[in-house]
Amino acid sequence: MAGFLIVLLIGVGLMTAGAVWKGRSVRPFAASRARSVAQREYARDLQRAADLVIATARRSAGEGEPAIVTVEAVVLTTRERYGYAVVGRRDAAAALRRRFEYRRCAVDCVTDAYG
């Protein structure tokens, strides 16, 4: 009987502690944090779209021909693949320039991102 009472009291204590501390482990919604996450996701999606466009252009280029990579292709890929209604041309050009330089595309690619 005493063992049952101890187990019962420990169980009630744990349930009370869980009810009191339940909301403290989860951070409350903050608009600034949501904006910063959305901006990071947008930049990451633009970068992925630029990588995809570069890879597609390289595959479709003929032997000895440069791959043509356009900012408009990055904009369209970002809209279609990631579902953005509005994609800034300047943002797409900046992402394309970064990936163009990172992937050393000047050797076999041509782009309008610098114009």
Short mmCIF file of N, CA and C in Angstrom, two decimals, residues 42-52 95 98-99:
data_model
loop_
_atom_site.label_atom_id
_atom_site.label_comp_id
_atom_site.label_asym_id
_atom_site.label_seq_id
_atom_site.Cartn_x
_atom_site.Cartn_y
_atom_site.Cartn_z
N TYR A 42 14.90 31.95 -48.81
CA TYR A 42 14.84 32.56 -50.14
C TYR A 42 16.22 32.57 -50.79
N ALA A 43 17.24 32.98 -50.04
CA ALA A 43 18.61 32.99 -50.56
C ALA A 43 19.08 31.58 -50.89
N ARG A 44 18.77 30.62 -50.04
CA ARG A 44 19.16 29.23 -50.29
C ARG A 44 18.45 28.68 -51.52
N ASP A 45 17.17 28.99 -51.69
CA ASP A 45 16.44 28.50 -52.85
C ASP A 45 16.96 29.13 -54.14
N LEU A 46 17.31 30.41 -54.09
CA LEU A 46 17.91 31.05 -55.26
C LEU A 46 19.24 30.40 -55.62
N GLN A 47 20.02 30.11 -54.62
CA GLN A 47 21.32 29.47 -54.85
C GLN A 47 21.14 28.08 -55.46
N ARG A 48 20.19 27.33 -54.95
CA ARG A 48 19.93 25.99 -55.49
C ARG A 48 19.42 26.08 -56.93
N ALA A 49 18.55 27.06 -57.19
CA ALA A 49 18.05 27.24 -58.55
C ALA A 49 19.20 27.60 -59.50
N ALA A 50 20.11 28.44 -59.05
CA ALA A 50 21.26 28.80 -59.88
C ALA A 50 22.13 27.58 -60.16
N ASP A 51 22.36 26.75 -59.16
CA ASP A 51 23.12 25.52 -59.36
C ASP A 51 22.43 24.61 -60.37
N LEU A 52 21.12 24.49 -60.25
CA LEU A 52 20.35 23.64 -61.15
C LEU A 52 20.43 24.16 -62.59
N ALA A 95 22.75 35.75 -56.92
CA ALA A 95 22.92 34.32 -56.63
C ALA A 95 23.64 33.62 -57.78
N ARG A 98 27.37 34.49 -57.65
CA ARG A 98 28.06 33.73 -56.60
C ARG A 98 28.32 32.29 -57.01
N ARG A 99 27.30 31.63 -57.55
CA ARG A 99 27.45 30.23 -57.95
C ARG A 99 28.32 30.10 -59.20
#
